[in-house]
Amino acid sequence: MKNWLEVSSMDRWWVDNVKVVDPVADRVFDGSLCVQDGLIAELREGPAPEDAPRLDGEGLHLAPGLVDLHVHLREPGFEEKETIESGSRSAARGGVTTLCAMPNTNPVCDDGPRVSYILERSAQAGFAKVLPVGAITRGSEGRELADLGEMHYEGACAFSDDGRPVSDSGVMRRAMELGRTWDALIMSHSEERSLSEGGQVHEGAMSAKLGLEGIPREAESIAVDREVRLSRLTGARLHLCHLSSGSSVEILRRAKADGLKVTGETTPHYLLLDDSAIEGYDTHKKMNPPIREKSDQEALVAGLCDGTLDAVATDHAPHTEIEKNVEFAYAPFGVIGLETSLAAVLTRLYHSKLMELPRVLALMSSRPGAILGGNAGSLEPGSPADLCLFDPEEEWLVRAEDMASRSRNTAFEGMTLRGRVRATFLNGSPVYRRTMDEGKENEVFTPAKRMQESAS
């Protein structure tokens, strides 16, 4: 058996003694996986060849690295909250190997050079593959289309004004029509501002009790309905971001039944929390769209179970303690989630026996990978050896102070979750590993050399 440092410098080696979770084949089996030149060379049932260099997987579960469709890395412009390097470390700690970086930075990522900058910075960091999402409109101001073609050419994986809705239907139509020429993915922050403006939390009994202005479900679902209609009109590929309500899930369900090219995601905090969580005015429970009622949570879970919702993304949105440690009405929206997403989703869907393990992993790896195109989230031979080694049974207490992110605004502080990442591989290199040595936890981050070399 080889050690972790040795395998990172080898051209061909096996990870042995693992329970392989293959979300595409929908099965779990005792097996081994061969890595060659950063790619998956072979996947087999049973042990690796006796004479081959092997890494002991210690009986843990091995799955494709997670693919997160919705992350805010804040750089450039808000490095006090997060940088591409710190966000990538946070991703590695959570088993995420590919993530989509939203464009609401400062300046907004709305042209080719800014797309190139993000790609270069993430390669230099070497902890995760960061795919820039280009803005739909210049400055994300909703008026004039950004240069979508230039950003697509430079490597933007999708287009969105996330953080802001594109309120002008004509502008959104033109974005979809233009994007369709190269089958680009349009990601929608669906919000009808005339209904949400000034709102702090979900509109309902809890908002009335706390005296906080509410945001009705219709602020989301009316906008979702418009986006779906525009997708029908233009034939564009549409992805609906951070869905929070049962009414939105129902619109998506009908769109899929009609054969439209529409997909949707929800987030871990909507699956584990309902609006009773805001009773203590905890600003770490403040997000947009807001956490809603129990019935919405159940509708989201049902949408994941029946395949209406395609993915779970984090909407990782770092904010500093100074920003969040204020009166509720003045705190910004958003919570972090890269390091807790796998555990939260396993706790909510797998350990409650609502969903088998391969299907849970599919929501966080192969299905978002398929939405993006390419081979992220796959264990197919020839795919990059982007892997996540985890223990689905380990219980752990979420503590903000332990996060690799620069920010601490987790919604799950103090919660016990079940399921934890032990190691993450990027292009076959172990970029994150956690061990227990003499009862003491030890974490090691090592950037993937192949990525860093590609940036030099």
Short mmCIF file of C-alpha atoms in Angstrom, two decimals, residues 176 179-186 227-228 230-240 252 254-264 310 371:
data_model
loop_
_atom_site.label_atom_id
_atom_site.label_comp_id
_atom_site.label_asym_id
_atom_site.label_seq_id
_atom_site.Cartn_x
_atom_site.Cartn_y
_atom_site.Cartn_z
CA MET A 176 -32.26 33.34 -24.39
CA GLY A 179 -27.73 31.92 -25.95
CA ARG A 180 -29.65 29.36 -27.96
CA THR A 181 -27.33 29.88 -30.95
CA TRP A 182 -24.63 27.92 -29.10
CA ASP A 183 -26.96 26.01 -26.73
CA ALA A 184 -25.84 28.10 -23.74
CA LEU A 185 -27.37 27.56 -20.32
CA ILE A 186 -29.33 30.50 -18.89
CA GLU A 227 -38.90 32.30 -17.36
CA VAL A 228 -40.55 29.04 -18.34
CA LEU A 230 -39.74 32.58 -22.35
CA SER A 231 -37.92 29.26 -22.57
CA ARG A 232 -40.93 27.84 -24.42
CA LEU A 233 -40.91 30.86 -26.76
CA THR A 234 -37.20 30.78 -27.54
CA GLY A 235 -36.28 27.11 -27.14
CA ALA A 236 -33.42 28.11 -24.81
CA ARG A 237 -31.94 25.88 -22.10
CA LEU A 238 -33.10 27.30 -18.77
CA HIS A 239 -31.95 26.46 -15.25
CA LEU A 240 -33.97 27.76 -12.30
CA LEU A 252 -41.19 23.16 -13.13
CA ARG A 254 -45.47 21.02 -15.73
CA ALA A 255 -42.67 22.46 -17.85
CA LYS A 256 -40.89 19.12 -17.86
CA ALA A 257 -44.10 17.31 -18.71
CA ASP A 258 -44.38 19.63 -21.73
CA GLY A 259 -40.89 18.64 -22.85
CA LEU A 260 -39.20 22.00 -22.28
CA LYS A 261 -35.45 22.18 -21.73
CA VAL A 262 -35.82 23.41 -18.16
CA THR A 263 -33.99 22.21 -15.04
CA GLY A 264 -34.05 23.34 -11.42
CA ASP A 310 -32.50 18.03 -10.83
CA ILE A 371 -26.67 20.05 -16.93
#
